[in-house]
mmCIF file of C-alpha atoms in Angstrom:
data_model
loop_
_atom_site.group_PDB
_atom_site.id
_atom_site.type_symbol
_atom_site.label_atom_id
_atom_site.label_comp_id
_atom_site.label_asym_id
_atom_site.label_seq_id
_atom_site.Cartn_x
_atom_site.Cartn_y
_atom_site.Cartn_z
ATOM 1 C CA MET B 1 131.532 109.575 83.397
ATOM 2 C CA THR B 2 129.139 110.902 86.002
ATOM 3 C CA SER B 3 127.331 114.159 85.453
ATOM 4 C CA PRO B 4 127.457 116.886 88.139
ATOM 5 C CA ALA B 5 123.801 116.096 88.943
ATOM 6 C CA ASP B 6 124.607 112.421 89.573
ATOM 7 C CA ALA B 7 127.539 113.415 91.738
ATOM 8 C CA HIS B 8 125.271 115.724 93.720
ATOM 9 C CA ASP B 9 122.726 112.940 94.186
ATOM 10 C CA ALA B 10 125.420 110.560 95.361
ATOM 11 C CA ASP B 11 126.655 113.152 97.879
ATOM 12 C CA ALA B 12 123.106 113.858 99.008
ATOM 13 C CA GLN B 13 122.386 110.141 99.390
ATOM 14 C CA ARG B 14 125.524 109.774 101.494
ATOM 15 C CA ALA B 15 124.499 112.715 103.707
ATOM 16 C CA PHE B 16 121.039 111.172 104.110
ATOM 17 C CA ASP B 17 122.452 107.734 104.955
ATOM 18 C CA ASP B 18 124.783 109.288 107.531
ATOM 19 C CA LEU B 19 121.935 111.108 109.247
ATOM 20 C CA ILE B 20 119.914 107.880 109.466
ATOM 21 C CA ALA B 21 122.913 105.860 110.667
ATOM 22 C CA ASN B 22 123.686 108.423 113.373
ATOM 23 C CA GLU B 23 120.118 108.501 114.742
ATOM 24 C CA ARG B 24 119.624 112.082 113.523
ATOM 25 C CA ARG B 25 116.327 113.322 112.127
ATOM 26 C CA ILE B 26 115.521 114.090 108.503
ATOM 27 C CA GLU B 27 113.830 117.501 108.199
ATOM 28 C CA PRO B 28 111.487 118.695 105.434
ATOM 29 C CA ARG B 29 114.011 120.629 103.373
ATOM 30 C CA ASP B 30 116.705 117.931 103.478
ATOM 31 C CA TRP B 31 117.339 115.844 100.403
ATOM 32 C CA MET B 32 115.701 112.440 100.733
ATOM 33 C CA PRO B 33 115.291 109.451 98.413
ATOM 34 C CA GLU B 34 112.022 109.577 96.494
ATOM 35 C CA ALA B 35 111.012 106.162 97.881
ATOM 36 C CA TYR B 36 111.525 107.430 101.462
ATOM 37 C CA ARG B 37 109.306 110.433 100.729
ATOM 38 C CA LYS B 38 106.603 108.254 99.143
ATOM 39 C CA THR B 39 106.670 105.696 101.935
ATOM 40 C CA LEU B 40 106.279 108.434 104.530
ATOM 41 C CA ILE B 41 103.453 110.149 102.667
ATOM 42 C CA ARG B 42 101.643 106.812 102.430
ATOM 43 C CA GLN B 43 102.208 105.893 106.075
ATOM 44 C CA ILE B 44 101.495 109.320 107.601
ATOM 45 C CA SER B 45 98.395 109.993 105.508
ATOM 46 C CA GLN B 46 97.095 106.468 106.201
ATOM 47 C CA HIS B 47 97.671 107.135 109.868
ATOM 48 C CA ALA B 48 95.853 110.494 109.640
ATOM 49 C CA HIS B 49 92.930 108.902 107.777
ATOM 50 C CA SER B 50 92.663 106.259 110.528
ATOM 51 C CA GLU B 51 92.288 108.962 113.173
ATOM 52 C CA ILE B 52 89.645 110.769 111.124
ATOM 53 C CA ILE B 53 87.648 107.624 110.274
ATOM 54 C CA GLY B 54 88.171 106.458 113.867
ATOM 55 C CA MET B 55 85.886 109.252 115.049
ATOM 56 C CA GLN B 56 82.877 107.478 113.530
ATOM 57 C CA PRO B 57 82.478 104.271 115.574
ATOM 58 C CA GLU B 58 82.666 106.390 118.737
ATOM 59 C CA GLY B 59 80.719 109.388 117.483
ATOM 60 C CA ASN B 60 77.987 106.782 117.163
ATOM 61 C CA TRP B 61 77.755 106.642 120.986
ATOM 62 C CA ILE B 62 78.085 110.315 121.979
ATOM 63 C CA THR B 63 74.330 110.907 122.154
ATOM 64 C CA ARG B 64 73.716 107.639 123.986
ATOM 65 C CA ALA B 65 76.550 107.595 126.538
ATOM 66 C CA PRO B 66 75.144 106.577 129.946
ATOM 67 C CA SER B 67 75.863 109.831 131.810
ATOM 68 C CA LEU B 68 76.685 113.461 131.125
ATOM 69 C CA LYS B 69 80.237 112.860 132.331
ATOM 70 C CA ARG B 70 80.721 109.869 129.989
ATOM 71 C CA LYS B 71 79.306 111.982 127.160
ATOM 72 C CA ALA B 72 81.744 114.828 127.863
ATOM 73 C CA ILE B 73 84.669 112.395 128.029
ATOM 74 C CA LEU B 74 83.679 110.731 124.762
ATOM 75 C CA ILE B 75 83.337 114.108 123.029
ATOM 76 C CA ALA B 76 86.818 115.059 124.266
ATOM 77 C CA LYS B 77 88.203 111.773 122.979
ATOM 78 C CA VAL B 78 86.630 112.167 119.549
ATOM 79 C CA GLN B 79 87.908 115.757 119.432
ATOM 80 C CA ASP B 80 91.406 114.466 120.224
ATOM 81 C CA GLU B 81 91.158 112.064 117.303
ATOM 82 C CA ALA B 82 90.258 114.910 114.948
ATOM 83 C CA GLY B 83 93.287 116.747 116.348
ATOM 84 C CA HIS B 84 95.561 113.747 115.794
ATOM 85 C CA GLY B 85 94.402 113.552 112.198
ATOM 86 C CA LEU B 86 95.204 117.235 111.721
ATOM 87 C CA TYR B 87 98.681 116.999 113.278
ATOM 88 C CA LEU B 88 99.446 114.110 110.953
ATOM 89 C CA TYR B 89 98.026 115.728 107.821
ATOM 90 C CA SER B 90 100.243 118.734 108.568
ATOM 91 C CA ALA B 91 103.277 116.471 108.951
ATOM 92 C CA ALA B 92 102.454 114.804 105.605
ATOM 93 C CA GLN B 93 102.112 118.219 103.959
ATOM 94 C CA THR B 94 105.752 118.984 104.726
ATOM 95 C CA LEU B 95 106.557 116.171 102.258
ATOM 96 C CA GLY B 96 104.860 117.979 99.387
ATOM 97 C CA ILE B 97 101.319 116.605 99.275
ATOM 98 C CA THR B 98 98.311 118.886 99.851
ATOM 99 C CA ARG B 99 95.482 118.336 102.314
ATOM 100 C CA ASP B 100 93.021 118.359 99.424
ATOM 101 C CA GLU B 101 94.866 115.540 97.644
ATOM 102 C CA MET B 102 94.855 113.440 100.794
ATOM 103 C CA THR B 103 91.163 114.091 101.418
ATOM 104 C CA ASP B 104 90.359 113.149 97.808
ATOM 105 C CA GLN B 105 92.373 109.941 98.108
ATOM 106 C CA LEU B 106 90.407 109.011 101.226
ATOM 107 C CA ILE B 107 86.919 109.758 100.004
ATOM 108 C CA ASP B 108 87.342 108.155 96.602
ATOM 109 C CA GLY B 109 88.708 104.996 98.217
ATOM 110 C CA ARG B 110 92.311 105.113 96.944
ATOM 111 C CA ALA B 111 93.845 105.636 100.380
ATOM 112 C CA ARG B 112 93.768 103.115 103.200
ATOM 113 C CA TYR B 113 93.039 103.551 106.864
ATOM 114 C CA SER B 114 93.296 101.059 109.696
ATOM 115 C CA SER B 115 90.956 98.120 109.057
ATOM 116 C CA ILE B 116 89.908 98.161 112.730
ATOM 117 C CA PHE B 117 87.455 100.994 112.122
ATOM 118 C CA ASN B 118 85.380 98.886 109.746
ATOM 119 C CA TYR B 119 83.814 96.939 112.612
ATOM 120 C CA PRO B 120 80.504 98.067 114.143
ATOM 121 C CA THR B 121 79.992 99.347 117.722
ATOM 122 C CA PRO B 122 76.640 97.870 118.755
ATOM 123 C CA THR B 123 76.926 98.333 122.548
ATOM 124 C CA TRP B 124 78.225 100.875 125.075
ATOM 125 C CA ALA B 125 80.813 98.305 126.189
ATOM 126 C CA ASP B 126 82.405 98.709 122.754
ATOM 127 C CA MET B 127 83.550 102.185 123.870
ATOM 128 C CA GLY B 128 85.376 100.471 126.715
ATOM 129 C CA ALA B 129 86.870 97.725 124.550
ATOM 130 C CA ILE B 130 87.980 100.202 121.878
ATOM 131 C CA GLY B 131 89.670 102.428 124.456
ATOM 132 C CA TRP B 132 91.381 99.551 126.221
ATOM 133 C CA LEU B 133 92.283 97.316 123.264
ATOM 134 C CA VAL B 134 92.320 99.464 120.130
ATOM 135 C CA ASP B 135 93.873 102.553 121.700
ATOM 136 C CA GLY B 136 96.152 100.289 123.707
ATOM 137 C CA ALA B 137 97.393 98.662 120.498
ATOM 138 C CA ALA B 138 97.738 102.098 118.910
ATOM 139 C CA ILE B 139 99.917 103.346 121.794
ATOM 140 C CA CYS B 140 102.102 100.250 121.583
ATOM 141 C CA ASN B 141 102.599 100.944 117.885
ATOM 142 C CA GLN B 142 102.983 104.700 118.248
ATOM 143 C CA VAL B 143 105.439 105.048 121.108
ATOM 144 C CA PRO B 144 108.364 103.758 118.970
ATOM 145 C CA LEU B 145 107.213 106.078 116.158
ATOM 146 C CA CYS B 146 108.144 109.029 118.412
ATOM 147 C CA ARG B 147 111.704 108.074 117.379
ATOM 148 C CA ALA B 148 110.911 107.808 113.655
ATOM 149 C CA SER B 149 113.654 109.262 111.458
ATOM 150 C CA TYR B 150 111.412 111.925 109.889
ATOM 151 C CA GLY B 151 111.276 114.917 112.273
ATOM 152 C CA PRO B 152 107.748 116.243 111.696
ATOM 153 C CA TYR B 153 106.245 112.728 111.985
ATOM 154 C CA ALA B 154 108.169 111.938 115.170
ATOM 155 C CA ARG B 155 107.135 115.262 116.744
ATOM 156 C CA ALA B 156 103.473 114.728 115.844
ATOM 157 C CA MET B 157 103.655 111.264 117.418
ATOM 158 C CA VAL B 158 105.047 112.659 120.691
ATOM 159 C CA ARG B 159 102.033 114.931 120.977
ATOM 160 C CA ILE B 160 99.637 112.130 120.022
ATOM 161 C CA CYS B 161 101.068 109.627 122.506
ATOM 162 C CA LYS B 162 100.640 112.096 125.360
ATOM 163 C CA GLU B 163 96.935 112.280 124.556
ATOM 164 C CA GLU B 164 96.391 108.580 123.834
ATOM 165 C CA SER B 165 96.935 107.324 127.353
ATOM 166 C CA PHE B 166 93.831 109.218 128.451
ATOM 167 C CA HIS B 167 91.913 107.270 125.796
ATOM 168 C CA GLN B 168 93.179 103.903 126.943
ATOM 169 C CA ARG B 169 92.490 104.576 130.607
ATOM 170 C CA GLN B 170 88.965 105.837 130.018
ATOM 171 C CA GLY B 171 88.280 102.632 128.065
ATOM 172 C CA PHE B 172 89.622 100.495 130.883
ATOM 173 C CA GLU B 173 87.480 102.421 133.354
ATOM 174 C CA ILE B 174 84.325 101.880 131.291
ATOM 175 C CA LEU B 175 84.969 98.121 131.205
ATOM 176 C CA LEU B 176 85.782 98.029 134.921
ATOM 177 C CA ALA B 177 82.528 99.826 135.777
ATOM 178 C CA LEU B 178 80.609 97.296 133.681
ATOM 179 C CA MET B 179 82.462 94.313 135.171
ATOM 180 C CA GLN B 180 81.524 95.566 138.642
ATOM 181 C CA GLY B 181 77.907 95.986 137.568
ATOM 182 C CA SER B 182 75.009 93.621 136.949
ATOM 183 C CA PRO B 183 75.406 90.149 135.365
ATOM 184 C CA GLU B 184 74.023 91.600 132.112
ATOM 185 C CA GLN B 185 76.644 94.360 132.160
ATOM 186 C CA ARG B 186 79.414 91.809 132.743
ATOM 187 C CA VAL B 187 78.187 89.771 129.785
ATOM 188 C CA MET B 188 78.127 92.917 127.662
ATOM 189 C CA ALA B 189 81.716 93.811 128.637
ATOM 190 C CA GLN B 190 83.012 90.286 127.941
ATOM 191 C CA ASP B 191 81.191 90.207 124.598
ATOM 192 C CA ALA B 192 82.838 93.483 123.542
ATOM 193 C CA VAL B 193 86.274 92.190 124.568
ATOM 194 C CA ASP B 194 85.631 88.977 122.600
ATOM 195 C CA ARG B 195 84.766 90.948 119.467
ATOM 196 C CA TRP B 196 87.623 93.515 119.657
ATOM 197 C CA TYR B 197 90.474 91.312 120.871
ATOM 198 C CA TRP B 198 91.524 89.696 117.582
ATOM 199 C CA PRO B 199 91.007 92.772 115.375
ATOM 200 C CA SER B 200 93.145 94.808 117.801
ATOM 201 C CA LEU B 201 95.973 92.255 117.444
ATOM 202 C CA ALA B 202 95.613 92.422 113.657
ATOM 203 C CA MET B 203 96.182 96.207 113.886
ATOM 204 C CA PHE B 204 99.927 95.587 114.114
ATOM 205 C CA GLY B 205 99.840 94.381 110.526
ATOM 206 C CA PRO B 206 100.607 91.073 108.820
ATOM 207 C CA PRO B 207 103.129 88.583 110.255
ATOM 208 C CA ASP B 208 106.737 89.602 109.670
ATOM 209 C CA ASP B 209 107.263 87.085 106.863
ATOM 210 C CA GLN B 210 104.283 88.549 104.971
ATOM 211 C CA SER B 211 104.938 92.234 105.550
ATOM 212 C CA PRO B 212 106.328 93.566 102.266
ATOM 213 C CA ASN B 213 107.500 97.043 103.351
ATOM 214 C CA SER B 214 108.703 96.318 106.880
ATOM 215 C CA ALA B 215 112.365 95.618 106.183
ATOM 216 C CA GLN B 216 112.847 98.836 104.222
ATOM 217 C CA SER B 217 110.943 100.899 106.802
ATOM 218 C CA MET B 218 113.121 99.475 109.555
ATOM 219 C CA ALA B 219 116.276 100.195 107.556
ATOM 220 C CA TRP B 220 115.120 103.804 107.201
ATOM 221 C CA LYS B 221 114.314 103.841 110.941
ATOM 222 C CA ILE B 222 110.721 104.815 110.342
ATOM 223 C CA LYS B 223 109.664 101.606 112.105
ATOM 224 C CA ARG B 224 111.710 100.477 115.078
ATOM 225 C CA PHE B 225 110.192 97.072 115.849
ATOM 226 C CA SER B 226 108.616 94.360 113.713
ATOM 227 C CA ASN B 227 104.852 93.769 113.641
ATOM 228 C CA ASP B 228 105.127 90.430 115.461
ATOM 229 C CA GLU B 229 107.380 91.822 118.149
ATOM 230 C CA LEU B 230 105.009 94.732 118.907
ATOM 231 C CA ARG B 231 102.069 92.336 118.914
ATOM 232 C CA ARG B 232 103.768 90.003 121.408
ATOM 233 C CA ARG B 233 104.674 92.940 123.604
ATOM 234 C CA PHE B 234 101.042 94.157 123.547
ATOM 235 C CA VAL B 235 99.578 90.764 124.457
ATOM 236 C CA GLY B 236 102.048 90.502 127.322
ATOM 237 C CA MET B 237 100.745 93.789 128.705
ATOM 238 C CA LEU B 238 97.089 92.770 128.271
ATOM 239 C CA VAL B 239 97.241 89.631 130.384
ATOM 240 C CA PRO B 240 97.532 91.283 133.835
ATOM 241 C CA GLN B 241 95.125 94.048 132.770
ATOM 242 C CA ALA B 242 92.502 91.448 131.783
ATOM 243 C CA GLU B 243 92.957 89.859 135.199
ATOM 244 C CA ALA B 244 92.400 93.218 136.897
ATOM 245 C CA LEU B 245 89.220 93.664 134.879
ATOM 246 C CA GLY B 246 88.044 90.104 135.417
ATOM 247 C CA VAL B 247 87.561 89.493 131.689
ATOM 248 C CA THR B 248 88.793 86.510 129.671
ATOM 249 C CA LEU B 249 90.935 87.026 126.598
ATOM 250 C CA PRO B 250 89.346 84.900 123.854
ATOM 251 C CA ASP B 251 92.433 82.860 122.974
ATOM 252 C CA PRO B 252 92.604 79.333 124.432
ATOM 253 C CA ASP B 253 96.221 79.020 123.254
ATOM 254 C CA LEU B 254 97.356 82.099 125.166
ATOM 255 C CA ARG B 255 99.962 81.222 127.789
ATOM 256 C CA TYR B 256 103.224 82.534 129.085
ATOM 257 C CA ASP B 257 106.108 80.299 128.095
ATOM 258 C CA ALA B 258 108.516 80.775 131.002
ATOM 259 C CA ASP B 259 111.246 78.670 129.343
ATOM 260 C CA GLN B 260 111.302 80.833 126.227
ATOM 261 C CA GLY B 261 110.372 84.009 128.087
ATOM 262 C CA VAL B 262 107.662 84.770 125.515
ATOM 263 C CA THR B 263 103.900 84.847 125.384
ATOM 264 C CA ALA B 264 102.550 82.113 123.135
ATOM 265 C CA MET B 265 99.307 82.880 121.329
ATOM 266 C CA GLY B 266 96.835 81.415 118.875
ATOM 267 C CA GLU B 267 96.714 82.121 115.167
ATOM 268 C CA ILE B 268 95.076 85.330 113.879
ATOM 269 C CA ASP B 269 92.451 84.853 111.163
ATOM 270 C CA TRP B 270 94.376 86.681 108.450
ATOM 271 C CA ASP B 271 91.795 85.840 105.784
ATOM 272 C CA ASP B 272 89.301 87.962 107.706
ATOM 273 C CA PHE B 273 91.870 90.744 108.139
ATOM 274 C CA PHE B 274 92.692 90.867 104.430
ATOM 275 C CA ALA B 275 88.999 90.701 103.486
ATOM 276 C CA VAL B 276 88.275 93.729 105.695
ATOM 277 C CA LEU B 277 91.347 95.478 104.283
ATOM 278 C CA ARG B 278 90.098 94.814 100.735
ATOM 279 C CA GLY B 279 86.858 96.565 101.597
ATOM 280 C CA ASP B 280 84.677 93.598 102.550
ATOM 281 C CA GLY B 281 84.356 94.420 106.250
ATOM 282 C CA PRO B 282 80.999 95.062 107.910
ATOM 283 C CA CYS B 283 81.281 98.869 107.754
ATOM 284 C CA ASN B 284 83.803 99.801 105.024
ATOM 285 C CA ALA B 285 81.297 101.334 102.618
ATOM 286 C CA GLU B 286 79.411 103.093 105.406
ATOM 287 C CA ARG B 287 82.559 104.702 106.850
ATOM 288 C CA ILE B 288 83.735 106.101 103.502
ATOM 289 C CA GLN B 289 80.249 107.226 102.549
ATOM 290 C CA ARG B 290 79.915 109.051 105.855
ATOM 291 C CA ARG B 291 83.274 110.755 105.371
ATOM 292 C CA ARG B 292 82.361 111.796 101.833
ATOM 293 C CA THR B 293 78.993 113.165 102.957
ATOM 294 C CA ALA B 294 80.603 115.062 105.836
ATOM 295 C CA HIS B 295 83.112 116.596 103.423
ATOM 296 C CA GLU B 296 80.417 117.627 100.959
ATOM 297 C CA GLU B 297 78.013 118.884 103.610
ATOM 298 C CA GLY B 298 80.860 120.796 105.244
ATOM 299 C CA ALA B 299 81.635 122.734 102.056
ATOM 300 C CA TRP B 300 79.556 125.698 103.244
ATOM 301 C CA VAL B 301 81.673 125.978 106.397
ATOM 302 C CA ARG B 302 84.859 126.229 104.350
ATOM 303 C CA GLU B 303 83.231 128.731 101.982
ATOM 304 C CA ALA B 304 81.820 130.808 104.834
ATOM 305 C CA ALA B 305 85.182 130.943 106.607
ATOM 306 C CA ALA B 306 86.868 132.060 103.389
ATOM 307 C CA ALA B 307 84.147 134.663 102.709
ATOM 308 C CA TYR B 308 84.482 135.986 106.262
ATOM 309 C CA ALA B 309 88.248 136.187 105.925
ATOM 310 C CA ALA B 310 87.861 138.066 102.620
ATOM 311 C CA LYS B 311 85.378 140.478 104.189
ATOM 312 C CA GLN B 312 87.626 141.121 107.187
ATOM 313 C CA ALA B 313 90.588 141.819 104.912
ATOM 314 C CA ALA B 314 88.735 144.075 102.421
ATOM 315 C CA PRO B 315 88.498 147.406 104.342
ATOM 316 C CA ARG B 316 92.075 147.121 105.518
ATOM 317 C CA THR B 317 93.253 146.495 101.958
ATOM 318 C CA GLU B 318 91.339 149.563 100.703
ATOM 319 C CA ALA B 319 92.780 151.755 103.421
ATOM 320 C CA ALA B 320 96.322 150.662 102.599
ATOM 321 C CA MET S 1 98.132 142.689 105.110
ATOM 322 C CA THR S 2 97.702 139.003 104.462
ATOM 323 C CA GLU S 3 95.276 138.313 101.657
ATOM 324 C CA PRO S 4 92.758 135.601 102.514
ATOM 325 C CA THR S 5 92.835 132.675 100.127
ATOM 326 C CA THR S 6 89.858 130.505 99.370
ATOM 327 C CA ASN S 7 91.224 127.351 97.859
ATOM 328 C CA PRO S 8 93.303 125.733 99.134
ATOM 329 C CA TRP S 9 93.637 127.402 102.518
ATOM 330 C CA PRO S 10 97.214 128.364 103.297
ATOM 331 C CA LEU S 11 99.378 126.482 105.765
ATOM 332 C CA TRP S 12 100.278 128.290 109.001
ATOM 333 C CA GLU S 13 103.107 127.498 111.377
ATOM 334 C CA VAL S 14 102.063 127.635 115.033
ATOM 335 C CA PHE S 15 104.284 128.748 117.926
ATOM 336 C CA VAL S 16 103.241 128.455 121.566
ATOM 337 C CA ARG S 17 104.747 130.099 124.634
ATOM 338 C CA ALA S 18 104.374 127.606 127.473
ATOM 339 C CA ASN S 19 104.757 130.194 130.217
ATOM 340 C CA ARG S 20 105.691 133.809 130.750
ATOM 341 C CA GLY S 21 109.437 134.160 130.449
ATOM 342 C CA LEU S 22 109.891 131.346 127.928
ATOM 343 C CA SER S 23 110.318 131.568 124.147
ATOM 344 C CA HIS S 24 107.568 130.707 121.711
ATOM 345 C CA VAL S 25 108.303 127.223 120.415
ATOM 346 C CA HIS S 26 107.111 125.719 117.143
ATOM 347 C CA VAL S 27 104.435 123.113 117.890
ATOM 348 C CA GLY S 28 103.100 122.242 114.432
ATOM 349 C CA SER S 29 101.062 123.561 111.534
ATOM 350 C CA LEU S 30 97.472 123.946 110.462
ATOM 351 C CA LEU S 31 95.308 125.201 107.616
ATOM 352 C CA ALA S 32 93.191 128.346 107.977
ATOM 353 C CA PRO S 33 91.751 130.976 105.642
ATOM 354 C CA ASP S 34 93.271 133.927 107.519
ATOM 355 C CA ALA S 35 95.469 134.821 110.476
ATOM 356 C CA GLU S 36 92.630 135.325 112.926
ATOM 357 C CA MET S 37 91.118 131.934 112.178
ATOM 358 C CA ALA S 38 94.582 130.425 112.335
ATOM 359 C CA VAL S 39 94.969 131.699 115.916
ATOM 360 C CA ARG S 40 91.557 130.366 116.871
ATOM 361 C CA ASN S 41 92.201 126.988 115.254
ATOM 362 C CA ALA S 42 95.608 126.844 116.924
ATOM 363 C CA ARG S 43 93.968 127.425 120.269
ATOM 364 C CA ASP S 44 91.563 124.538 119.608
ATOM 365 C CA LEU S 45 94.143 122.204 118.146
ATOM 366 C CA TYR S 46 97.320 122.792 120.118
ATOM 367 C CA THR S 47 96.328 124.124 123.550
ATOM 368 C CA ARG S 48 93.565 121.831 124.792
ATOM 369 C CA ARG S 49 95.540 120.750 127.845
ATOM 370 C CA GLY S 50 96.989 123.965 129.215
ATOM 371 C CA GLU S 51 100.035 123.896 126.940
ATOM 372 C CA GLY S 52 100.513 127.617 126.743
ATOM 373 C CA VAL S 53 99.718 131.243 127.463
ATOM 374 C CA SER S 54 100.416 132.798 124.069
ATOM 375 C CA ILE S 55 100.199 131.741 120.413
ATOM 376 C CA TRP S 56 101.935 133.068 117.308
ATOM 377 C CA VAL S 57 100.947 132.005 113.814
ATOM 378 C CA VAL S 58 103.031 132.677 110.707
ATOM 379 C CA ARG S 59 102.117 131.777 107.157
ATOM 380 C CA ALA S 60 104.371 128.918 106.112
ATOM 381 C CA ASP S 61 104.994 130.763 102.803
ATOM 382 C CA ASP S 62 106.381 133.716 104.728
ATOM 383 C CA VAL S 63 109.034 131.675 106.482
ATOM 384 C CA THR S 64 112.414 132.002 104.822
ATOM 385 C CA THR S 65 114.870 129.272 105.684
ATOM 386 C CA SER S 66 118.579 128.817 105.250
ATOM 387 C CA ASP S 67 119.662 126.605 102.370
ATOM 388 C CA PRO S 68 119.951 123.028 103.688
ATOM 389 C CA ASP S 69 122.571 122.233 101.027
ATOM 390 C CA ALA S 70 124.769 125.058 102.303
ATOM 391 C CA LYS S 71 124.443 124.221 105.966
ATOM 392 C CA ASP S 72 128.022 123.078 106.455
ATOM 393 C CA ALA S 73 129.470 126.370 105.266
ATOM 394 C CA PHE S 74 126.670 128.421 106.752
ATOM 395 C CA PHE S 75 126.899 127.074 110.265
ATOM 396 C CA GLU S 76 130.552 126.184 110.397
ATOM 397 C CA THR S 77 131.945 126.967 113.806
ATOM 398 C CA ALA S 78 134.528 129.651 113.531
ATOM 399 C CA ALA S 79 137.602 127.559 114.158
ATOM 400 C CA GLY S 80 140.209 129.802 115.714
ATOM 401 C CA LYS S 81 137.527 131.818 117.474
ATOM 402 C CA ASN S 82 137.486 129.641 120.537
ATOM 403 C CA TYR S 83 138.133 132.795 122.583
ATOM 404 C CA ARG S 84 134.361 133.301 122.231
ATOM 405 C CA HIS S 85 133.810 130.571 124.804
ATOM 406 C CA ALA S 86 134.278 131.155 128.523
ATOM 407 C CA VAL S 87 136.200 127.875 128.870
ATOM 408 C CA TYR S 88 138.985 129.338 126.712
ATOM 409 C CA TYR S 89 140.112 131.490 129.633
ATOM 410 C CA THR S 90 141.997 129.278 132.042
ATOM 411 C CA ALA S 91 144.198 131.821 133.779
ATOM 412 C CA SER S 92 141.344 132.723 136.121
ATOM 413 C CA GLU S 93 140.760 129.098 137.264
ATOM 414 C CA GLY S 94 140.481 128.864 141.027
ATOM 415 C CA VAL S 95 139.971 132.608 141.489
ATOM 416 C CA PRO S 96 136.663 133.025 143.357
ATOM 417 C CA HIS S 97 133.555 134.565 141.760
ATOM 418 C CA LEU S 98 135.186 134.869 138.338
#
């Protein structure tokens, strides 16, 4: 004997499954399985946190960028990242979590963000390598997310992808300028590529056979391609770009296998990846501490804005 | 008049008109303490690359939506009212300018 509530759930589940099967989007007020909602909240907020934390390694170079133009470009890029974080937080909010909860989860260390932002940026060439490699990997990952089954997430990703290609190209241009510069500048560019190459490949996540949530996310059409497939695709794109730059990709096993039609590559150091993910990277504590301090030191801005809004509203309320 | 709220700030839905003559289209949401700040934040967040010429903001709480569970009945096409569509009228086929 099924209760009316169970029957309703079964109907709702069927309607949900049909939407997914027919490539339609799930919208905020639609019924959705609790696990789908939770998975999306985790993925979207983690994505938002990555954008927000991602401002730090680059903010580090705004005051020291080599020209006024480079400074202005870097400021615009960091501003875009803040914007991406905000689009994504808003998308997550449609699933029933508040901005405050997400911020708390980030600053008390419960929420994750991409492990890539826990590496330091010691030289100007790092701005080039991050733009080219890290933003390049992000685009590769994000373009398929524009077709994610959850409407608000997919729409936020469309907007983000439009802005990301500026980031990747400015990074490429920085590296190209350095590679066409002095021998010291070429060494600096190659060193940055050597340091960012492997972490940017790790950004796609663990190998498919060790990725616990992938199968379910693909069944729900949140993810469209597996981690390994996206990674292979990315490396394939990097090879001609590295040639254009004149840099070497630091993988002696990298070669195109014409028989198989795939790019063969060396093994990623997953122990390092998981250590950084666990919090043992070079900058994990610093990044979270900085975010917490910024939140606390920014309290007066939030209070002032609220006080101003209250003051603006007061006379009009009295007159009414 | 919208009362400002201190904590948490309310969610606002943002609509942007891309050009004169087009409709305002929903582009996303943001948090702001009041409507004026919401418009300013929307300008900063959603129109950095010449996306529009006009912005509307509406408090998310003030948006009333149709019931998603009732959508089949609510939006059912009026079967039998196909005379509402121009293609229903075939007698005029081939007659110029009609």
